[in-house]
Coordinates of C-alpha atoms (C1' of nucleotides) in Angstrom, one line a residue:
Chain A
X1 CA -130.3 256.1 235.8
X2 CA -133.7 256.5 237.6
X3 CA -135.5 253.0 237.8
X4 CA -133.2 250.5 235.6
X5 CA -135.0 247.7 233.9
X6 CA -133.9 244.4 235.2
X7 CA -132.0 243.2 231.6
X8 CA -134.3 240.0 231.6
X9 CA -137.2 242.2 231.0
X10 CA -135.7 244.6 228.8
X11 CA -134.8 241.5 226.2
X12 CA -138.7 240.2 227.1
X13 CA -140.0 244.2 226.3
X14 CA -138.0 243.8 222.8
X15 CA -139.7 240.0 221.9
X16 CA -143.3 241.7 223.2
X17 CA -141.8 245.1 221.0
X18 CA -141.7 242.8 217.7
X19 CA -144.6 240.4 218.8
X20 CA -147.0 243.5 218.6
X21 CA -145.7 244.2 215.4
X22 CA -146.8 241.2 213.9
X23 CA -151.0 241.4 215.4
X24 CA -151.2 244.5 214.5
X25 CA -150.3 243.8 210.5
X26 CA -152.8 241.0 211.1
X27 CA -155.5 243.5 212.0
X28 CA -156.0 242.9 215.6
X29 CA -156.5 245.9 217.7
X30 CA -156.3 244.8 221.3
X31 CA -155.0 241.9 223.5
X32 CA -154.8 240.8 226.9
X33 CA -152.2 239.5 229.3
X34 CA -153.3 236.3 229.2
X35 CA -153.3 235.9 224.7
X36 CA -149.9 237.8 224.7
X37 CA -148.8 234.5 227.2
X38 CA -150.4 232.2 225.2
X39 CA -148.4 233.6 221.5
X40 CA -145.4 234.6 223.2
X41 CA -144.2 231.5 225.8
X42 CA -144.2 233.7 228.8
X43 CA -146.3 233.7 232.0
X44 CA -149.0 236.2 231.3
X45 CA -148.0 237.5 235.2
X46 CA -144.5 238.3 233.8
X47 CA -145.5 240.2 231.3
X48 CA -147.7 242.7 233.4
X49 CA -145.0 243.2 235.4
X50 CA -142.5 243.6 232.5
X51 CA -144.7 246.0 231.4
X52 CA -145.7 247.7 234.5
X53 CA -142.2 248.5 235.0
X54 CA -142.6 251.0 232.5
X55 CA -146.1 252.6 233.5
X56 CA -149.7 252.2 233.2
X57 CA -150.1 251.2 229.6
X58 CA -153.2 249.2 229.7
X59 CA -157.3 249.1 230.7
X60 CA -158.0 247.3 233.7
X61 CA -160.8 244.8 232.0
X62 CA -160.6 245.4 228.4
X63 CA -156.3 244.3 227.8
X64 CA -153.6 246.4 225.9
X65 CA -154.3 248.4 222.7
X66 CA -151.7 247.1 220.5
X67 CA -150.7 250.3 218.8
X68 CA -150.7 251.7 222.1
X69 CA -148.5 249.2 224.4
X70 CA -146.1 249.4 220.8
X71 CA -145.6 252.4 220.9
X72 CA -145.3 252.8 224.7
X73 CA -142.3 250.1 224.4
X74 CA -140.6 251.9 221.9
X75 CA -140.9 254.8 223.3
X76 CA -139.7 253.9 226.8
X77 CA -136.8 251.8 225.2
X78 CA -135.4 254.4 222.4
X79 CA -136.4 252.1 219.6
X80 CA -139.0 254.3 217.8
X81 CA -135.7 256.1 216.1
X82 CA -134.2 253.7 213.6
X83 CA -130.6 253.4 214.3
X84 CA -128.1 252.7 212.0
X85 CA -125.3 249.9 212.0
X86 CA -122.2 248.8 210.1
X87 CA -121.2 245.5 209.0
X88 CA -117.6 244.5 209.2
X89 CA -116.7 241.0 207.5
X90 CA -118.3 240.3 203.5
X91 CA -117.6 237.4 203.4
X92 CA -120.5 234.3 203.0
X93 CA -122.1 235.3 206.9
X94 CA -121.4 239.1 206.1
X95 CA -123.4 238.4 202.6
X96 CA -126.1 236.5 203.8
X97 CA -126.5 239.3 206.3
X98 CA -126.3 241.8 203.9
X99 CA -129.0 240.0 201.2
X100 CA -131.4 239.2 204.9
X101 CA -135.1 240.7 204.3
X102 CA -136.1 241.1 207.7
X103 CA -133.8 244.2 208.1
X104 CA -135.3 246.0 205.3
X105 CA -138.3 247.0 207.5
X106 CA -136.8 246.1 211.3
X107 CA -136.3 249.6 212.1
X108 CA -132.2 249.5 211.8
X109 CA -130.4 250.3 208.8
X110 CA -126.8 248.9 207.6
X111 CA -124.9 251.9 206.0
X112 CA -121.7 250.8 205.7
X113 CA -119.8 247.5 205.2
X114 CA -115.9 246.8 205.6
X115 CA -113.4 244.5 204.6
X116 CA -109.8 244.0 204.5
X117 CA -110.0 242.4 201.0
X118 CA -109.7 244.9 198.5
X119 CA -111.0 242.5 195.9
X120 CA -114.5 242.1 197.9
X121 CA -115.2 245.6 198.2
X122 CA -114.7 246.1 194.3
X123 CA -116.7 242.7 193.4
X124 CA -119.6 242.9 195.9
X125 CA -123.0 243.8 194.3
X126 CA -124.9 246.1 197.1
X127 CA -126.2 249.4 197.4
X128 CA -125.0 250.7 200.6
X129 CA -121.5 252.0 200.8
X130 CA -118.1 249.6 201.1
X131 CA -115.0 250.8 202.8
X132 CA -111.6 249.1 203.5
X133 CA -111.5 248.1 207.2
X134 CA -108.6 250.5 208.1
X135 CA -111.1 253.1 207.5
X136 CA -113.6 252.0 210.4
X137 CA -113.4 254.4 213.0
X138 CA -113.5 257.4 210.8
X139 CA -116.0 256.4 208.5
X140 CA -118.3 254.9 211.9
X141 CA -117.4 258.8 213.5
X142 CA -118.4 260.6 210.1
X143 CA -121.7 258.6 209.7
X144 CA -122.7 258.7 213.5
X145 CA -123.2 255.0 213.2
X146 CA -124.3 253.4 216.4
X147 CA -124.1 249.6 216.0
X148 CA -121.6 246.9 214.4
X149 CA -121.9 243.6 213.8
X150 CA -119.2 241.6 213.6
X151 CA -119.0 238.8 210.6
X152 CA -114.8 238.7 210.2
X153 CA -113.1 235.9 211.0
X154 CA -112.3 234.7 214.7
X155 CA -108.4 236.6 214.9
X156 CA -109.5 239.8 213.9
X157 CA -112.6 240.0 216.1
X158 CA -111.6 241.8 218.8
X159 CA -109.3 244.6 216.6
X160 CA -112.2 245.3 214.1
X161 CA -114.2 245.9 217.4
X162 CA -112.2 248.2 219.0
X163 CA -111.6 250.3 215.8
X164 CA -115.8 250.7 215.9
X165 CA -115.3 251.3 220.0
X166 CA -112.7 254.2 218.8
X167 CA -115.1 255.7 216.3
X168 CA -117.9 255.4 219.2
X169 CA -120.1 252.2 218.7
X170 CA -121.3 250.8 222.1
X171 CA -123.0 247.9 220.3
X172 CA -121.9 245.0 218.5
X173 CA -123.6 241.8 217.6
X174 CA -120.5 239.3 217.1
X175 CA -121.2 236.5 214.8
X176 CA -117.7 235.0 216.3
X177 CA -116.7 232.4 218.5
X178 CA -114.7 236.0 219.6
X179 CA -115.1 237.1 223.5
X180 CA -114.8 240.7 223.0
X181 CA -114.1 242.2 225.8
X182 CA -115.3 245.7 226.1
X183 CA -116.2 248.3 228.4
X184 CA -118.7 249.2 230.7
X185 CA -121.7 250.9 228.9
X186 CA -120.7 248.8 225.4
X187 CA -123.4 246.1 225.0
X188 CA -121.6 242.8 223.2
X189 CA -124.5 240.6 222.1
X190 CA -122.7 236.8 221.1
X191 CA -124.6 234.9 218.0
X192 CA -122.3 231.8 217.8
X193 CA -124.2 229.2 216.2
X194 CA -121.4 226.7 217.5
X195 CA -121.6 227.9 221.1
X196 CA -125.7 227.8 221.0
X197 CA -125.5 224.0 219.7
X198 CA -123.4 223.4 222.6
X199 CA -125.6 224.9 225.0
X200 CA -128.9 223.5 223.7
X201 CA -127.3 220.0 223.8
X202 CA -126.4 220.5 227.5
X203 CA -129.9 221.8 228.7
X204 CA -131.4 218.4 226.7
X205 CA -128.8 216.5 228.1
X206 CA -130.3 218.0 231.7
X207 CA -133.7 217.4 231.2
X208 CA -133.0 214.2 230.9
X209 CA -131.3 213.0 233.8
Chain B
X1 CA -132.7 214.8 237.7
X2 CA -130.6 215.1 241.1
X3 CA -128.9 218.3 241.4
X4 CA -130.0 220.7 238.2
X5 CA -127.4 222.9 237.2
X6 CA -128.5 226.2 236.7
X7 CA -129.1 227.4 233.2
X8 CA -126.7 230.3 233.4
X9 CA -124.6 228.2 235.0
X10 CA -124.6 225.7 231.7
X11 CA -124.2 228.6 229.7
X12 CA -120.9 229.9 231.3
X13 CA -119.6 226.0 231.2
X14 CA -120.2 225.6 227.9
X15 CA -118.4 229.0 227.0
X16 CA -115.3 227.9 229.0
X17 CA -115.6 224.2 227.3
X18 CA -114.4 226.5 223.9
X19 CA -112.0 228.5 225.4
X20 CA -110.3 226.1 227.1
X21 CA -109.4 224.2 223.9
X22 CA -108.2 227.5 222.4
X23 CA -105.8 227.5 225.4
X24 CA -104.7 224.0 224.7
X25 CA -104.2 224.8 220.9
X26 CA -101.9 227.5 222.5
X27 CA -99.9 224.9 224.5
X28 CA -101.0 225.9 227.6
X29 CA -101.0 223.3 230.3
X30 CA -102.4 224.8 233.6
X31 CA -104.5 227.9 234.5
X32 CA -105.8 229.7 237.6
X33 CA -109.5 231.0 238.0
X34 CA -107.9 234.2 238.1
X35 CA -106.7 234.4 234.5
X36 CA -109.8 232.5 233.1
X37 CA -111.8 235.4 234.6
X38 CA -109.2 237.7 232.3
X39 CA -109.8 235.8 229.7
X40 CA -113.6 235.4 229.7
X41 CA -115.0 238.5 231.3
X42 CA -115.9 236.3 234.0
X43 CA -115.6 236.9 237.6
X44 CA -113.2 234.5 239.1
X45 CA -115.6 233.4 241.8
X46 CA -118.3 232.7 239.5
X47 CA -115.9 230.4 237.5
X48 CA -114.5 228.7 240.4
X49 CA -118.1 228.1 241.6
X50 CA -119.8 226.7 238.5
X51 CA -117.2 224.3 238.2
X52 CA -117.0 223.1 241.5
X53 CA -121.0 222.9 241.0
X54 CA -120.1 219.6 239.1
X55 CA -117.9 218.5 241.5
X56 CA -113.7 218.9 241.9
X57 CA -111.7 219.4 238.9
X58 CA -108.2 221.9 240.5
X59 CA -105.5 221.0 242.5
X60 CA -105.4 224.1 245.3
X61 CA -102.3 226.3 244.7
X62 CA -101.8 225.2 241.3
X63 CA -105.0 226.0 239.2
X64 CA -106.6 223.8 236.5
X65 CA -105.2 221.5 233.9
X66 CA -106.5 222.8 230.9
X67 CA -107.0 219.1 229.3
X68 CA -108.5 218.2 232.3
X69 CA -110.6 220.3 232.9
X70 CA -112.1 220.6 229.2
X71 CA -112.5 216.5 229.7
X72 CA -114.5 217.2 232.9
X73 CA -116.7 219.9 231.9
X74 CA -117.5 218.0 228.6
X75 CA -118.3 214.8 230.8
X76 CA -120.5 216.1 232.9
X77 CA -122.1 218.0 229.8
X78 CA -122.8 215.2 227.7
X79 CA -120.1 217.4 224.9
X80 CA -118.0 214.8 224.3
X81 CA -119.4 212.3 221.9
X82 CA -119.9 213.8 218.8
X83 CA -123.7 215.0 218.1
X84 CA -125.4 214.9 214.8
X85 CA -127.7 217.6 213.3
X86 CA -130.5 219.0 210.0
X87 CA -130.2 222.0 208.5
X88 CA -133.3 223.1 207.3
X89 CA -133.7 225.7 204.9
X90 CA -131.0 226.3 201.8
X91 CA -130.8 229.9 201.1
X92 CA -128.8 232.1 201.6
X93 CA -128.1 232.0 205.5
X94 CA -128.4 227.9 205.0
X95 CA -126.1 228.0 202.9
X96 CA -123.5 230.2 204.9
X97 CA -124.2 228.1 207.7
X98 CA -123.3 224.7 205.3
X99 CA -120.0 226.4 204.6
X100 CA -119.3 227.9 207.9
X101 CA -115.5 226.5 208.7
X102 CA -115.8 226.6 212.2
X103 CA -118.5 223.8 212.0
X104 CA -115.6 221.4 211.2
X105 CA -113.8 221.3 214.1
X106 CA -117.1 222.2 216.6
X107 CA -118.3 218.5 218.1
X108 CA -121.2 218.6 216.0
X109 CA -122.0 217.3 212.6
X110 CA -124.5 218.6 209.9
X111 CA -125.7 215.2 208.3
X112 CA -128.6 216.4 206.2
X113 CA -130.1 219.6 204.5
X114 CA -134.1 220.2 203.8
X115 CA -135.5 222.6 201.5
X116 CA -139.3 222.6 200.0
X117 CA -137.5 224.3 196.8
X118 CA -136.6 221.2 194.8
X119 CA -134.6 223.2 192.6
X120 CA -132.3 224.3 195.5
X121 CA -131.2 220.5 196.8
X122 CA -130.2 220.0 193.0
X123 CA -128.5 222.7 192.3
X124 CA -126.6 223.5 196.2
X125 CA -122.8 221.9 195.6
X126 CA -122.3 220.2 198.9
X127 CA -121.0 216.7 200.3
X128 CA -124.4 216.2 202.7
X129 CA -127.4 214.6 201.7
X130 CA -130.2 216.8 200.8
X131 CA -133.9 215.8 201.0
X132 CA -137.0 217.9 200.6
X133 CA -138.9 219.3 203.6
X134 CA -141.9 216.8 203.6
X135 CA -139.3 213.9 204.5
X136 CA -137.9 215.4 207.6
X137 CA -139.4 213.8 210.4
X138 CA -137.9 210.5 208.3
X139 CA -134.3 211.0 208.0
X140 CA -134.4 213.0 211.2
X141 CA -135.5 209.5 212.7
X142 CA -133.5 207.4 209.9
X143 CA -130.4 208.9 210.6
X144 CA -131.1 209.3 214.8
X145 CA -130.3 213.6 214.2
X146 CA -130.4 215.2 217.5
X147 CA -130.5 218.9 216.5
X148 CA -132.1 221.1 214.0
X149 CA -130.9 224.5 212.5
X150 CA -134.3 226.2 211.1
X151 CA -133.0 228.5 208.3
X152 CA -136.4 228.9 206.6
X153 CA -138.9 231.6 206.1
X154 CA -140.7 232.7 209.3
X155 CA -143.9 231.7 208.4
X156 CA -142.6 228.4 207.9
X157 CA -140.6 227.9 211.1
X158 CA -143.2 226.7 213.7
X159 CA -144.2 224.0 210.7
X160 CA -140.9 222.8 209.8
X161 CA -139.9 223.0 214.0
X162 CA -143.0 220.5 214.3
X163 CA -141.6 217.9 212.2
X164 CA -138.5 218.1 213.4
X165 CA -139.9 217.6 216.8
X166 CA -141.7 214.7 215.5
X167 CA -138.9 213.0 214.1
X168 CA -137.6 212.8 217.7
X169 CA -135.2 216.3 218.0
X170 CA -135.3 217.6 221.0
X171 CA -132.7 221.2 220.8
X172 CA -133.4 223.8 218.1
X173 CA -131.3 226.8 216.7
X174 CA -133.8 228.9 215.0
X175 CA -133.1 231.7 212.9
X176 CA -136.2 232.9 212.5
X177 CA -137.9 235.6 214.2
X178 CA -140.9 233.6 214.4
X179 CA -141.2 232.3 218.0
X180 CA -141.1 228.0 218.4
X181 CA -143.8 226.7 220.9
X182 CA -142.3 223.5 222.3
X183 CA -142.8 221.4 224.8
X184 CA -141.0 220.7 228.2
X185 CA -137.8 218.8 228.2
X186 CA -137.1 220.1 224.6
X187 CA -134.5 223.1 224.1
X188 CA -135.0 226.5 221.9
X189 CA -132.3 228.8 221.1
X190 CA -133.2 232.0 219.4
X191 CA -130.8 233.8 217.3
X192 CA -132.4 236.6 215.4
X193 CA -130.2 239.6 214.2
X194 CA -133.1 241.8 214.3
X195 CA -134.0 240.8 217.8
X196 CA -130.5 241.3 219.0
X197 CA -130.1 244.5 217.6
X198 CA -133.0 245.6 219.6
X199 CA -132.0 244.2 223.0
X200 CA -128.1 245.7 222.3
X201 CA -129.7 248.9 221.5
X202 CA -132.4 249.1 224.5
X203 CA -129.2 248.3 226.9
X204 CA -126.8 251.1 225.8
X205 CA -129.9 253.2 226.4
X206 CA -130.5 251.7 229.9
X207 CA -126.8 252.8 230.4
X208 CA -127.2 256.1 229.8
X209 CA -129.8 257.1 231.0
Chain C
dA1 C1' -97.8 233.9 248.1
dC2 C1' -101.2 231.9 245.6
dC3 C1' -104.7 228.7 244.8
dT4 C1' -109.5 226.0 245.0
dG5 C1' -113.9 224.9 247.1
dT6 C1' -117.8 226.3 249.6
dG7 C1' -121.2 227.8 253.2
dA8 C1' -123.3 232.0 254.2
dA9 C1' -124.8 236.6 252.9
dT10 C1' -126.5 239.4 249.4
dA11 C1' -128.8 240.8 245.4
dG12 C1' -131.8 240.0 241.7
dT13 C1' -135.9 237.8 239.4
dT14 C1' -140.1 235.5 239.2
dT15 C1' -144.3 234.1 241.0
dC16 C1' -148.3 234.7 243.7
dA17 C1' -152.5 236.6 245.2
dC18 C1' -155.6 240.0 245.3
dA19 C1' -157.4 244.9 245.2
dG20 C1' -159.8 247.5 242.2
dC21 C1' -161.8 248.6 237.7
dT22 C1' -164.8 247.5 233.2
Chain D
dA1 C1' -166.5 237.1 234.3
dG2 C1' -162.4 238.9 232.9
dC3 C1' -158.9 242.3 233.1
dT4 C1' -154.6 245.1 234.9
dG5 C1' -151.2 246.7 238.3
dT6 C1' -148.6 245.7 242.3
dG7 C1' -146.8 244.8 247.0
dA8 C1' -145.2 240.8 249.2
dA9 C1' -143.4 236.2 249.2
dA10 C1' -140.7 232.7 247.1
dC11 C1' -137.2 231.4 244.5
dT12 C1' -132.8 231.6 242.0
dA13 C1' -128.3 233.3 241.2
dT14 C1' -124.2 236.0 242.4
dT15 C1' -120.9 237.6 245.4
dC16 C1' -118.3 237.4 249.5
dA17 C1' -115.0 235.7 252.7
dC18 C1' -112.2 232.4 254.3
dA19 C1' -110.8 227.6 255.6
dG20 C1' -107.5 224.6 254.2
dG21 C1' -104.1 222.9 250.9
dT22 C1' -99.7 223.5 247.8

DNA sequence: ACCTGTGAATAGTTTCACAGCT
DNA sequence: AGCTGTGAAACTATTCACAGGT
């Protein structure tokens, strides 16, 4: 642990990471500081120094190739590698998930799903491989599986997620109103739509008084 | 606008507003800062101090009432009249997020569903009133909704975001990976899977490294 | 003994301003 | 004229430590 990114910026590096995606399928080839603020929502200053705290990846004058500063992300970041993930929870969320097009070409793969209803793994129609949920830390172990998301219901949350801490996941995106509590070096990201509505309605509620 | 709370500050609050009715659900009647933080992950002092940012809610020596204190936060958060909001987009994530249980029992209502596919709002088997997408800003104003879910294609979000902006909404969930310009005073929250999955898997590289 | 509430200290992040290059 | 990279300043948030109450 030389230099540690400041977490803000890492999650700004990963928007930016995606963002450059995007202009270069539309053909653009190089960008300044001050575009990449206008597209993105954030100051042009903050991200310089987002990605200055990386290195040199731009030319003074003429902006950041977008191929280039990609790639210099990715690279700094370990995300040139896809990684793969597990899925744990089919039912209507754990579908949806499942069926979602954007993971097809986001650089993560889902190579395993589990649940503890038999039935579901016998009438799902997928491709990828479907275990029962006793089997998850052998079968994350066996595939080297890095990531889990979490799409079961509330009460089993925190089990299902230590069985993928045992097999030796430190990531998990939890789809439940959950708190899982985990370890240092595990990263738990929360996506409860319930929770964000809750939030968002506060911050409007503070802008307004 | 007197004393702004901090965002991360709301955030925490808004977290603890949830847990504390699971701890009344448990029957639960008091609890100290110190087993919140055990609960939530939390340090105790930064519990203690975001809620004394809205003023005083413990007795010293005896900890919190739970009911209390769930009344208080959600007071001072404007989370205690229920809020209204549009769902728009009906496929497959829409529709897991129509069904989604905990949605019930959450403080918020979904009170109408959008879709430009015309074949979707007459074929979807639900109890809320679907419209298509060129009537949003409308209803949105019709029926006085103060949140919108965007569960559409990408390239449709900022579109769709705009209407519901013009209809008067002020707090967005978006599902998209497509990033929502908006103006001061109104709310965005982001929940993209892919996105996540980055950010969780830049961190557990930042940890070991 | 255990608790809250809080001012003060610390740590972390963002913003500024400009040197230096194209 | 327009750009990046960056040290320094300004701002924001977290953590500490303890006074004062039960």
């Amino acid at each position: 642990m030389k230099n540690a990114l400041p977490d803000p910026t890492i999650e700004r590096l990963c928007s930016l990471f995606h963002l450059l995606e995007t202009l270069a399928e539309q053909g653009l080839v190089t960008i300044s500081s001050t575009r990449l603020a206008a597209i993105s929502g954030m100051p042009a200053h903050t991200i310089r120094k987002d990605i200055s705290c990386l290195g040199e990846a731009g030319r003074v004058g003429a902006g950041y190739d977008i191929q280039r500063l990609r790639a210099f992300i990715g690279n700094n970041l370990g995300l040139l590698q896809p990684r793969k993930a597990c899925l744990a929870g089919l039912g209507r969320i754990g579908a949806a998930i499942l069926a979602y097009e954007q993971m097809a070409t986001s650089g993560f793969e889902i190579v395993a799903g589990f649940d503890s209803n038999i039935n579901r793994l016998e009438t799902l129609r997928t491709t990828i491989d479907l275990y029962p949920a006793y089997e998850i830390a052998d079968r994350v172990r066996q595939k080297q599986i890095e990531l889990g998301i979490l799409a079961v219901p509330a009460e089993a949350a925190q089990e299902v997620a230590q069985r993928m801490f045992a097999g030796g996941i430190r990531g998990i995106i939890n789809f439940t109103p959950a708190i899982i509590s985990h370890a240092p070096g595990q990263a738990v990201s929360n996506m409860d739509l319930v929770r964000e509505l809750t939030i968002v309605s506060a911050k409007i509620k503070k802008y307004s008084s």
